Structures are given as C-alpha cells and as structure tokens.
C-alpha cells in the first residue's frame, strides 16, 4: 500500500475518515465527561470526590484535549493528513496517564479509569485500514492500563485491559479483512489494466504488421530476382532473404496478439507436422551441433487441428530448445496417445533450463532472456494450443534441461 499513499484518491479517503473520527471523538468525549461529572452526581446524591473532575489535571484536562484539535486541523490542512490519527492517540494517552497519576498517586483510592472514547479509538481503527495504526492504538491502550496498574499498584486496571484486548481482537479481524479486500481490488484492477494494455498493443501490432507485410513481400521478391539475375555477384543474398523471413515471422507473431482468430479444424497427420517442423529447424540445429531424435509410439490417429498453426507451435518450441543449447546437445521428441483421446507431444532438451523466478513470466508478451529474442514465441504457442482446447506444461531444471509437454484433444467436438 505504501506506493499508493500519495494518491489523491487515497488522501481523500483518509480525510473523510479523519473528519468522521474528529466529530465522533469530540462529541463522545465531552458528552461522556459532562454526563459523568455533572449530570450523574446530580441524579445520584452520594458523591465520591473521585467522581468529580476537581482532582488531577482538572479543567486543564479539557483544555489539553481540546488543544489536540487545532494541531490536528493544521496537519490536516497543511501537512500530512496521515499523522492526524497518531496525534490524537499519542496525545490522548499521554494526557490521560498524567491525569491519572496526578489523581491517584499517593492516595489509597481505587483506580477508576477510562472514558468511552478509548473504546472508540479501538473500534474505529479499521476505518483507517492501516496495520501500523492498529498496533499503536491497541498496544497503546493496553500498555497505558498496565503501566498505570503497575505504578499505582492497583488491580482495577485489569477490567479495562481485558475489555481492550477483546475489542482489539475484533478490530484486528476487521483490519485484516479490509486490507485483504483492498489488496484483491488492487490486483483485479492491475489485471484489467494489463489486459487493456495488451488489447491496445494488439490493435497497434495488427495494424502495423499489416502495413509492413506488403512492402516486405515485394522486398523479398526483388531480392530473389536480383539474386537470380546476378548469381555470381554477391554472397549476401541468402542472408538478406533469411533476415527478411525473420522480420516476416516476427510480424506474424505480433499480429497474433489480441486479434480474434479463426481456426479451421481439419484432419492432419501429426507425423507430417513434426517432420515439416524438423525440416524448417534442421539448419539451425546442425549449425549448433544439436541432434534431434523423434520417438513416435505406434500408429497415430489423425488429429483435428489447424496444421499451419500447429507447425508454428512446434517450430517455436523446437527453436527454443535449440537456442537453449548453444554448445550443442540432444532434443528428444516423444509423441503418444494418452487415454481419453488425447495426443501428447513432449519436447525435452538438455539446455540451460529456466530460472524459478522466470517460470511465471513465460508466455507473457515480450518476456525474453535472449539478446535477440522477441518474447512472443511462447505467447503465440500458448494461444494456439488454447484455441485447440489443449494445454502446455513446462518443467525445467536449471542447467539440466527443459521439458515442454503439449497435450491436444484428438477430436474437436463442435466442428
Ligand atoms: P524468445 O525465444 O524470443 O525469447 P519465447 O516466448 O519463445 O521468446 O521464450 C521466452 C523465454 O522463455 C526465453 O527467452 C527463454 O528464457 C525461456 N525459454 C523458453 N523455452 C526455453 C527452453 N527450452 N529452455 C530454456 N529457456 C527457455
Ligand atoms: Mg522463442
């Protein structure tokens, strides 16, 4: 909550709570005093000298308590409204201790403490929704009673102490409930904002991507033409074409964010999809000394899917596996049918693994640990798998390797 404390809306809430508190405090405090010391003795003929307010601070008690008000108003208007509640609680406890010591120290009279506002202090804590303030009030009030009991050697303080402990427990429950509500609201708000941000990025990305694709395809066409026309002049043509393809695939990934997708489910062979994927990634694997092994369990049924999109999924996953092993290694792809008509594809590498603190960020757009990564691959992959009503699980051990398991339903019901 600390960061938000200067938020004008929160300051406004604090001010509302303070105004309510100041009204209630002053009304209750003075009505109680008037009733206790002026009205009650008139109804009750027998008056104990300690039931009058002539001992102790006497009229100074009221003047001092009243002085808290201008100080509070000053901070309320000029300085920091958050300190007003502390001024009251600390001021009140201080003045009350002095008053009681002056009343009872050196006398044998039994201690009769308290004003109804002490109950108000504790029960009113939750409206400030602040844990620290709660502890100051409840420990302050209980501490005050115990301190007076100790100095005055009087067991009468036990009654208010027990009452304050019980009230503190109730107030504490309210404080933590309020805090937890506010925290939940904040998270919901953050999630919404994140979603809105994504939607805006998605629209922008789709619009820009669309504009980039056309010039890009003519650029590629002319580069190929140039290469055919002057085959012996330049070694850079393949690199140029490769880089254009790279831009193209990034643009395609970008266009995937936030865009409603239409999926055309058709029967396709998973063997073919994997074979195609491997043919695309083969070059990169060979360059890095990565060996890919595929293990298919028995004859596999045709899969209801959008094969172009599933190819994209496995290209992304295998590329990630290759990129995780710059020094070479082995990738094992296992495909099998699970019961309940589900196909499972597991891709296991021996690469660098994923640190625990990064696991939660996987699949978030633009999250990448690579210098030339886009952080879009897993997001697109995850989306496509979800569109196929499948699931993706990632298990990783740092420096040992990563296993990604994709499960897909073999039949889509509402085709
Ligand atoms: P990119 O590959 O562009 O970084 P991805 O969305 O494909 O974006 O992956 C996001 C991040 O997840 C990567 O930067 C990497 O840190 C981590 N990651 C994904 N797959 C693997 C893997 N097989 N091994 C280790 N880290 C991985
Ligand atoms: Mg990737």
Short mmCIF file of C-alpha atoms and ligand atoms in Angstrom, two decimals:
data_model
loop_
_atom_site.label_atom_id
_atom_site.label_comp_id
_atom_site.label_asym_id
_atom_site.label_seq_id
_atom_site.Cartn_x
_atom_site.Cartn_y
_atom_site.Cartn_z
CA UNK A 1 0.00 0.00 0.00
CA UNK A 2 3.00 2.30 0.57
CA UNK A 3 3.38 3.42 -3.06
CA UNK A 4 -0.21 4.49 -3.36
CA UNK A 5 -0.19 6.56 -0.21
CA UNK A 6 0.22 9.87 -2.05
CA UNK A 7 -2.54 9.07 -4.45
CA UNK A 8 -5.07 11.96 -4.26
CA UNK A 9 -7.96 9.49 -4.07
CA UNK A 10 -6.42 7.73 -1.07
CA UNK A 11 -5.68 11.06 0.65
CA UNK A 12 -9.32 11.96 0.08
CA UNK A 13 -10.41 8.70 1.73
CA UNK A 14 -8.09 9.35 4.68
CA UNK A 15 -9.54 12.84 5.08
CA UNK A 16 -13.09 11.50 5.11
CA UNK A 17 -12.12 9.01 7.81
CA UNK A 18 -10.41 11.74 9.86
CA UNK A 19 -13.40 14.09 9.70
CA UNK A 20 -15.69 11.30 10.85
CA UNK A 21 -13.25 10.41 13.61
CA UNK A 22 -12.81 14.00 14.84
CA UNK A 23 -16.56 14.56 15.06
CA UNK A 24 -17.20 11.32 16.87
CA UNK A 25 -14.26 11.72 19.21
CA UNK A 26 -15.13 15.24 20.34
CA UNK A 27 -18.85 14.58 20.63
CA UNK A 28 -18.37 11.39 22.62
CA UNK A 29 -15.55 12.68 24.78
CA UNK A 30 -17.27 15.82 26.02
CA UNK A 31 -20.75 14.24 26.32
CA UNK A 32 -19.28 11.47 28.39
CA UNK A 33 -17.43 13.91 30.65
CA UNK A 34 -20.49 16.15 31.07
CA UNK A 35 -22.67 13.16 31.84
CA UNK A 36 -20.21 11.53 34.21
CA UNK A 37 -19.11 14.55 36.21
CA UNK A 38 -22.05 16.94 36.01
CA UNK A 39 -25.29 15.10 35.32
CA UNK A 40 -24.68 11.83 37.14
CA UNK A 41 -23.77 13.45 40.52
CA UNK A 42 -26.99 15.47 40.34
CA UNK A 43 -29.09 12.33 39.92
CA UNK A 44 -27.04 10.46 42.48
CA UNK A 45 -26.90 12.31 45.76
CA UNK A 46 -23.88 10.45 47.17
CA UNK A 47 -20.76 11.85 45.55
CA UNK A 48 -17.34 10.35 45.87
CA UNK A 49 -14.61 13.02 45.49
CA UNK A 50 -13.00 10.93 42.76
CA UNK A 51 -16.17 11.05 40.75
CA UNK A 52 -15.68 14.75 40.28
CA UNK A 53 -13.16 16.27 37.99
CA UNK A 54 -11.64 18.58 40.52
CA UNK A 55 -8.60 16.40 41.14
CA UNK A 56 -5.95 15.50 38.58
CA UNK A 57 -5.47 17.95 35.76
CA UNK A 58 -8.96 19.30 36.45
CA UNK A 59 -10.07 21.77 33.85
CA UNK A 60 -6.63 21.59 32.23
CA UNK A 61 -7.52 18.13 31.08
CA UNK A 62 -10.19 19.54 28.80
CA UNK A 63 -8.01 22.39 27.62
CA UNK A 64 -5.19 19.98 26.69
CA UNK A 65 -7.52 17.54 24.94
CA UNK A 66 -9.10 20.45 23.11
CA UNK A 67 -5.64 21.68 22.01
CA UNK A 68 -5.24 18.47 20.02
CA UNK A 69 -7.90 19.77 17.65
CA UNK A 70 -6.07 22.85 16.23
CA UNK A 71 -2.86 20.78 15.87
CA UNK A 72 -4.85 18.11 14.03
CA UNK A 73 -6.53 20.69 11.80
CA UNK A 74 -3.15 22.22 10.98
CA UNK A 75 -1.75 18.90 9.79
CA UNK A 76 -5.00 18.03 8.09
CA UNK A 77 -4.87 21.20 6.00
CA UNK A 78 -1.17 21.89 5.57
CA UNK A 79 0.93 18.88 6.17
CA UNK A 80 0.27 15.24 6.08
CA UNK A 81 -3.27 14.05 6.91
CA UNK A 82 -1.93 10.61 7.76
CA UNK A 83 -0.36 11.85 11.02
CA UNK A 84 -3.61 13.27 12.46
CA UNK A 85 -4.75 9.93 13.83
CA UNK A 86 -1.40 9.43 15.55
CA UNK A 87 -1.51 12.93 17.08
CA UNK A 88 -4.81 12.03 18.69
CA UNK A 89 -3.92 8.62 20.01
CA UNK A 90 -0.50 9.60 21.35
CA UNK A 91 -1.76 12.93 22.72
CA UNK A 92 -4.71 11.29 24.41
CA UNK A 93 -2.68 8.51 26.01
CA UNK A 94 -0.06 10.97 27.28
CA UNK A 95 -2.58 13.37 28.79
CA UNK A 96 -4.60 10.54 30.34
CA UNK A 97 -1.55 9.00 32.00
CA UNK A 98 -0.56 12.35 33.55
CA UNK A 99 -4.13 12.98 34.70
CA UNK A 100 -4.46 9.58 36.34
CA UNK A 101 -1.08 9.78 38.04
CA UNK A 102 -1.97 13.19 39.48
CA UNK A 103 -5.30 11.78 40.67
CA UNK A 104 -4.24 8.55 42.24
CA UNK A 105 -0.51 8.62 43.01
CA UNK A 106 -0.03 8.76 46.74
CA UNK A 107 -3.67 8.09 47.53
CA UNK A 108 -5.24 4.82 48.57
CA UNK A 109 -8.28 5.29 46.40
CA UNK A 110 -9.03 2.60 43.90
CA UNK A 111 -8.41 3.34 40.29
CA UNK A 112 -11.38 4.10 38.07
CA UNK A 113 -10.21 4.68 34.60
CA UNK A 114 -11.38 5.48 31.24
CA UNK A 115 -13.61 7.37 29.00
CA UNK A 116 -15.89 5.85 26.42
CA UNK A 117 -13.63 7.32 23.68
CA UNK A 118 -11.00 4.70 24.47
CA UNK A 119 -13.40 2.10 23.13
CA UNK A 120 -13.99 4.36 20.14
CA UNK A 121 -10.26 4.53 19.43
CA UNK A 122 -10.00 0.75 19.19
CA UNK A 123 -13.25 0.06 17.38
CA UNK A 124 -12.56 2.89 14.95
CA UNK A 125 -9.12 1.60 13.89
CA UNK A 126 -10.36 -0.42 10.93
CA UNK A 127 -11.67 2.64 9.09
CA UNK A 128 -8.09 3.83 8.62
CA UNK A 129 -7.18 0.44 7.10
CA UNK A 130 -3.67 0.64 8.42
CA UNK A 131 -1.94 -2.17 10.32
CA UNK A 132 0.63 0.08 11.96
CA UNK A 133 -2.02 2.41 13.36
CA UNK A 134 -3.95 -0.56 14.71
CA UNK A 135 -0.92 -1.76 16.66
CA UNK A 136 -0.20 1.73 18.01
CA UNK A 137 -3.78 2.08 19.27
CA UNK A 138 -4.26 -1.35 20.71
CA UNK A 139 -0.82 -1.73 22.28
CA UNK A 140 -1.00 1.92 23.39
CA UNK A 141 -4.32 1.48 25.18
CA UNK A 142 -3.48 -1.86 26.75
CA UNK A 143 0.02 -0.61 27.64
CA UNK A 144 -1.42 2.51 29.27
CA UNK A 145 -3.67 0.44 31.54
CA UNK A 146 -0.88 -1.94 32.51
CA UNK A 147 1.54 0.93 33.16
CA UNK A 148 -0.96 2.70 35.43
CA UNK A 149 -1.71 -0.59 37.19
CA UNK A 150 1.99 -1.11 37.82
CA UNK A 151 2.73 2.38 39.07
CA UNK A 152 -0.42 2.66 41.17
CA UNK A 153 -0.23 -0.99 42.31
CA UNK A 154 -3.93 -1.35 41.55
CA UNK A 155 -5.62 -4.45 40.17
CA UNK A 156 -8.62 -2.45 38.98
CA UNK A 157 -6.86 -1.85 35.68
CA UNK A 158 -7.48 -5.48 34.77
CA UNK A 159 -11.09 -4.89 33.77
CA UNK A 160 -10.41 -2.24 31.11
CA UNK A 161 -7.34 -4.23 29.98
CA UNK A 162 -9.41 -7.35 29.33
CA UNK A 163 -12.09 -5.31 27.53
CA UNK A 164 -9.44 -3.65 25.33
CA UNK A 165 -7.85 -7.00 24.47
CA UNK A 166 -11.21 -8.40 23.35
CA UNK A 167 -12.03 -5.25 21.35
CA UNK A 168 -8.55 -5.32 19.79
CA UNK A 169 -9.10 -8.84 18.55
CA UNK A 170 -12.35 -7.77 16.88
CA UNK A 171 -10.72 -4.67 15.41
CA UNK A 172 -7.76 -6.73 14.19
CA UNK A 173 -10.03 -9.11 12.31
CA UNK A 174 -11.73 -6.14 10.67
CA UNK A 175 -8.41 -4.52 9.77
CA UNK A 176 -7.04 -7.61 8.07
CA UNK A 177 -10.34 -8.23 6.26
CA UNK A 178 -10.40 -4.65 4.95
CA UNK A 179 -6.77 -4.88 3.93
CA UNK A 180 -7.34 -8.11 2.09
CA UNK A 181 -10.37 -6.67 0.26
CA UNK A 182 -8.35 -3.67 -0.83
CA UNK A 183 -5.49 -5.88 -1.97
CA UNK A 184 -7.87 -8.04 -4.02
CA UNK A 185 -9.37 -4.95 -5.61
CA UNK A 186 -5.90 -3.67 -6.48
CA UNK A 187 -4.93 -6.97 -8.12
CA UNK A 188 -8.16 -7.10 -10.11
CA UNK A 189 -7.52 -3.53 -11.24
CA UNK A 190 -3.93 -4.38 -12.22
CA UNK A 191 -5.11 -7.40 -14.20
CA UNK A 192 -7.66 -5.29 -16.03
CA UNK A 193 -5.05 -2.69 -16.86
CA UNK A 194 -2.70 -5.39 -18.12
CA UNK A 195 -5.48 -6.76 -20.34
CA UNK A 196 -6.31 -3.31 -21.69
CA UNK A 197 -2.66 -2.67 -22.42
CA UNK A 198 -2.47 -5.93 -24.31
CA UNK A 199 -5.57 -5.10 -26.31
CA UNK A 200 -4.09 -1.75 -27.34
CA UNK A 201 -0.74 -3.33 -28.20
CA UNK A 202 -2.63 -5.98 -30.12
CA UNK A 203 -4.54 -3.48 -32.24
CA UNK A 204 -1.40 -1.47 -32.91
CA UNK A 205 0.63 -4.55 -33.71
CA UNK A 206 -2.02 -5.86 -36.08
CA UNK A 207 -2.28 -2.54 -37.89
CA UNK A 208 1.46 -2.02 -38.19
CA UNK A 209 2.05 -5.67 -39.09
CA UNK A 210 -0.46 -5.44 -41.85
CA UNK A 211 1.28 -2.38 -43.31
CA UNK A 212 4.72 -3.96 -43.08
CA UNK A 213 3.84 -7.25 -44.71
CA UNK A 214 3.18 -5.95 -48.21
CA UNK A 215 6.40 -3.95 -48.68
CA UNK A 216 8.22 -6.87 -47.09
CA UNK A 217 6.97 -9.38 -49.62
CA UNK A 218 7.92 -7.16 -52.55
CA UNK A 219 11.36 -6.63 -50.96
CA UNK A 220 11.79 -10.38 -50.75
CA UNK A 221 10.59 -10.86 -54.34
CA UNK A 222 13.04 -8.29 -55.71
CA UNK A 223 15.92 -9.66 -53.67
CA UNK A 224 15.26 -13.12 -55.11
CA UNK A 225 15.02 -11.65 -58.59
CA UNK A 226 18.29 -9.80 -58.13
CA UNK A 227 19.95 -12.97 -56.92
CA UNK A 228 18.77 -14.88 -59.98
CA UNK A 229 19.85 -12.13 -62.34
CA UNK A 230 23.36 -11.73 -60.95
CA UNK A 231 24.12 -15.12 -59.40
CA UNK A 232 27.88 -14.53 -59.06
CA UNK A 233 27.98 -11.02 -57.73
CA UNK A 234 27.07 -11.21 -54.07
CA UNK A 235 27.21 -13.71 -51.25
CA UNK A 236 24.84 -11.67 -49.16
CA UNK A 237 21.59 -12.52 -50.93
CA UNK A 238 20.82 -15.63 -48.87
CA UNK A 239 21.43 -13.65 -45.67
CA UNK A 240 19.18 -10.84 -46.91
CA UNK A 241 16.40 -13.29 -47.72
CA UNK A 242 16.84 -15.05 -44.38
CA UNK A 243 16.61 -11.77 -42.49
CA UNK A 244 13.52 -10.72 -44.42
CA UNK A 245 11.95 -14.05 -43.44
CA UNK A 246 12.85 -13.32 -39.83
CA UNK A 247 11.14 -9.93 -39.92
CA UNK A 248 8.18 -11.61 -41.50
CA UNK A 249 7.88 -14.18 -38.74
CA UNK A 250 8.18 -11.50 -36.03
CA UNK A 251 5.43 -9.51 -37.75
CA UNK A 252 3.29 -12.64 -37.86
CA UNK A 253 3.81 -13.22 -34.14
CA UNK A 254 2.99 -9.59 -33.37
CA UNK A 255 -0.22 -9.82 -35.34
CA UNK A 256 -1.23 -12.69 -33.13
CA UNK A 257 -1.65 -10.54 -30.02
CA UNK A 258 -5.18 -9.54 -29.20
CA UNK A 259 -6.51 -10.45 -32.62
CA UNK A 260 -9.60 -12.64 -32.86
CA UNK A 261 -8.51 -15.80 -34.63
CA UNK A 262 -10.48 -18.02 -36.90
CA UNK A 263 -9.41 -21.62 -36.74
CA UNK A 264 -10.16 -24.11 -39.44
CA UNK A 265 -10.05 -27.60 -37.99
CA UNK A 266 -9.14 -30.30 -40.45
CA UNK A 267 -7.77 -33.79 -40.11
CA UNK A 268 -4.00 -33.77 -40.30
CA UNK A 269 -1.20 -36.19 -39.56
CA UNK A 270 0.95 -35.33 -36.57
CA UNK A 271 3.87 -37.22 -38.14
CA UNK A 272 3.78 -34.84 -41.08
CA UNK A 273 3.52 -31.78 -38.89
CA UNK A 274 6.55 -32.82 -36.85
CA UNK A 275 8.51 -33.77 -39.99
CA UNK A 276 7.80 -30.37 -41.54
CA UNK A 277 8.84 -28.62 -38.32
CA UNK A 278 12.12 -30.51 -38.25
CA UNK A 279 12.85 -29.65 -41.87
CA UNK A 280 12.48 -25.96 -41.01
CA UNK A 281 14.65 -26.09 -37.90
CA UNK A 282 17.21 -28.56 -39.25
CA UNK A 283 19.70 -25.94 -40.47
CA UNK A 284 19.82 -24.12 -37.17
CA UNK A 285 20.17 -27.42 -35.28
CA UNK A 286 23.06 -28.55 -37.44
CA UNK A 287 24.83 -25.21 -37.07
CA UNK A 288 24.73 -25.58 -33.29
CA UNK A 289 25.53 -29.28 -33.17
CA UNK A 290 22.10 -30.27 -31.89
CA UNK A 291 20.77 -33.75 -32.59
CA UNK A 292 17.02 -34.26 -32.72
CA UNK A 293 15.52 -37.66 -32.01
CA UNK A 294 11.84 -38.41 -32.57
CA UNK A 295 10.04 -41.27 -30.87
CA UNK A 296 6.50 -41.95 -32.09
CA UNK A 297 4.53 -44.56 -30.17
CA UNK A 298 2.74 -46.79 -32.64
CA UNK A 299 0.36 -45.68 -35.38
CA UNK A 300 -1.04 -42.29 -34.52
CA UNK A 301 -4.62 -41.26 -35.37
CA UNK A 302 -5.25 -38.17 -37.50
CA UNK A 303 -5.63 -35.05 -35.43
CA UNK A 304 -8.35 -32.40 -35.68
CA UNK A 305 -6.33 -29.23 -35.99
CA UNK A 306 -5.24 -26.23 -37.97
CA UNK A 307 -2.00 -27.75 -39.25
CA UNK A 308 -0.39 -24.43 -40.22
CA UNK A 309 -0.81 -23.18 -36.68
CA UNK A 310 0.38 -26.40 -35.07
CA UNK A 311 3.51 -26.23 -37.24
CA UNK A 312 4.07 -22.75 -35.79
CA UNK A 313 3.72 -24.22 -32.27
CA UNK A 314 6.35 -26.90 -32.78
CA UNK A 315 8.70 -24.59 -34.67
CA UNK A 316 8.61 -22.20 -31.69
CA UNK A 317 9.18 -24.95 -29.13
CA UNK A 318 11.98 -26.68 -31.03
CA UNK A 319 13.68 -23.35 -31.75
CA UNK A 320 13.60 -22.53 -28.05
CA UNK A 321 15.09 -25.94 -27.28
CA UNK A 322 17.88 -25.40 -29.83
CA UNK A 323 18.55 -21.88 -28.60
CA UNK A 324 18.87 -23.22 -25.04
CA UNK A 325 21.83 -25.36 -26.15
CA UNK A 326 24.42 -23.07 -27.78
CA UNK A 327 27.08 -25.74 -27.16
CA UNK A 328 25.04 -28.50 -28.79
CA UNK A 329 23.15 -31.40 -27.27
CA UNK A 330 20.17 -33.66 -27.78
CA UNK A 331 16.49 -32.97 -28.23
CA UNK A 332 14.03 -35.79 -27.72
CA UNK A 333 10.53 -35.51 -29.15
CA UNK A 334 8.05 -38.12 -27.93
CA UNK A 335 4.57 -38.42 -29.38
CA UNK A 336 1.97 -40.76 -27.94
CA UNK A 337 -1.75 -41.18 -27.48
CA UNK A 338 -3.00 -40.91 -23.92
CA UNK A 339 -6.26 -42.40 -22.77
CA UNK A 340 -9.28 -40.12 -23.17
CA UNK A 341 -8.43 -39.49 -26.81
CA UNK A 342 -5.62 -37.05 -26.14
CA UNK A 343 -2.37 -36.71 -28.01
CA UNK A 344 0.73 -35.80 -26.07
CA UNK A 345 3.89 -34.34 -27.57
CA UNK A 346 6.86 -33.88 -25.26
CA UNK A 347 9.94 -31.92 -26.26
CA UNK A 348 12.89 -32.44 -23.97
CA UNK A 349 16.20 -30.59 -24.27
CA UNK A 350 19.50 -30.61 -22.37
CA UNK A 351 19.84 -26.84 -22.34
CA UNK A 352 20.28 -24.08 -19.81
CA UNK A 353 16.88 -24.54 -18.15
CA UNK A 354 14.64 -21.79 -16.81
CA UNK A 355 15.20 -20.00 -13.50
CA UNK A 356 12.35 -20.30 -10.99
CA UNK A 357 11.72 -16.57 -10.92
CA UNK A 358 11.17 -16.60 -14.70
CA UNK A 359 8.72 -19.50 -14.84
CA UNK A 360 5.74 -17.27 -14.07
CA UNK A 361 6.67 -14.81 -16.82
CA UNK A 362 6.75 -17.40 -19.58
CA UNK A 363 4.07 -16.71 -22.15
CA UNK A 364 3.86 -13.03 -21.27
CA UNK A 365 4.33 -10.95 -24.40
CA UNK A 366 7.84 -9.52 -24.75
CA UNK A 367 9.31 -11.60 -21.92
CA UNK A 368 12.67 -12.84 -23.14
CA UNK A 369 16.09 -13.59 -21.69
CA UNK A 370 17.77 -13.60 -25.10
CA UNK A 371 19.56 -10.59 -26.55
CA UNK A 372 17.84 -11.01 -29.90
CA UNK A 373 14.64 -12.64 -28.63
CA UNK A 374 11.19 -11.17 -29.12
CA UNK A 375 9.46 -12.88 -26.23
CA UNK A 376 6.49 -13.61 -28.45
CA UNK A 377 7.07 -17.29 -29.26
CA UNK A 378 5.62 -18.87 -26.13
CA UNK A 379 2.72 -16.43 -26.05
CA UNK A 380 1.68 -17.35 -29.59
CA UNK A 381 2.29 -21.03 -28.86
CA UNK A 382 0.14 -20.90 -25.76
CA UNK A 383 -2.66 -19.10 -27.61
CA UNK A 384 -2.71 -21.62 -30.45
CA UNK A 385 -2.77 -24.55 -28.04
CA UNK A 386 -5.61 -22.97 -26.08
CA UNK A 387 -7.51 -22.37 -29.33
CA UNK A 388 -7.15 -26.11 -29.92
CA UNK A 389 -8.51 -26.77 -26.38
CA UNK A 390 -5.20 -28.27 -25.42
CA UNK A 391 -2.68 -27.50 -22.69
CA UNK A 392 1.03 -26.81 -22.33
CA UNK A 393 3.15 -27.73 -19.31
CA UNK A 394 6.76 -26.67 -18.80
CA UNK A 395 9.10 -28.48 -16.42
CA UNK A 396 12.61 -27.22 -16.12
CA UNK A 397 15.74 -27.84 -14.10
CA UNK A 398 18.37 -25.17 -14.32
CA UNK A 399 21.50 -26.31 -16.26
CA UNK A 400 19.91 -29.75 -16.78
CA UNK A 401 17.24 -29.01 -19.36
CA UNK A 402 13.63 -28.27 -20.06
CA UNK A 403 10.67 -30.41 -20.97
CA UNK A 404 7.63 -28.94 -22.65
CA UNK A 405 4.58 -31.19 -22.81
CA UNK A 406 1.78 -30.28 -25.19
CA UNK A 407 -1.50 -32.18 -24.95
CA UNK A 408 -4.17 -31.85 -27.62
CA UNK A 409 -7.61 -33.45 -27.96
CA UNK A 410 -7.63 -35.74 -30.99
CA UNK A 411 -11.24 -34.87 -31.86
CA UNK A 412 -12.74 -31.39 -31.62
CA UNK A 413 -16.36 -31.84 -30.60
CA UNK A 414 -18.20 -28.89 -32.14
CA UNK A 415 -16.61 -28.94 -35.54
P1 LIG B 1 12.14 -15.81 -27.22
O1 LIG B 1 12.51 -17.17 -27.69
O2 LIG B 1 12.04 -14.81 -28.32
O3 LIG B 1 12.99 -15.32 -26.10
P2 LIG B 1 9.85 -17.17 -26.17
O4 LIG B 1 8.48 -16.70 -25.81
O5 LIG B 1 9.95 -18.26 -27.17
O6 LIG B 1 10.66 -15.89 -26.64
O7 LIG B 1 10.58 -17.63 -24.86
C1 LIG B 1 10.62 -16.79 -23.74
C2 LIG B 1 11.73 -17.15 -22.79
O8 LIG B 1 11.49 -18.41 -22.20
C3 LIG B 1 13.08 -17.30 -23.45
O9 LIG B 1 13.75 -16.06 -23.58
C4 LIG B 1 13.81 -18.24 -22.50
O10 LIG B 1 14.35 -17.53 -21.42
C5 LIG B 1 12.69 -19.10 -21.95
N1 LIG B 1 12.64 -20.41 -22.58
C6 LIG B 1 11.70 -20.86 -23.43
N2 LIG B 1 11.95 -22.12 -23.81
C7 LIG B 1 13.09 -22.50 -23.19
C8 LIG B 1 13.89 -23.71 -23.17
N3 LIG B 1 13.56 -24.80 -23.89
N4 LIG B 1 15.00 -23.72 -22.38
C9 LIG B 1 15.34 -22.64 -21.65
N5 LIG B 1 14.65 -21.49 -21.62
C10 LIG B 1 13.54 -21.40 -22.38
MG1 LIG B 2 11.32 -18.45 -28.83
#
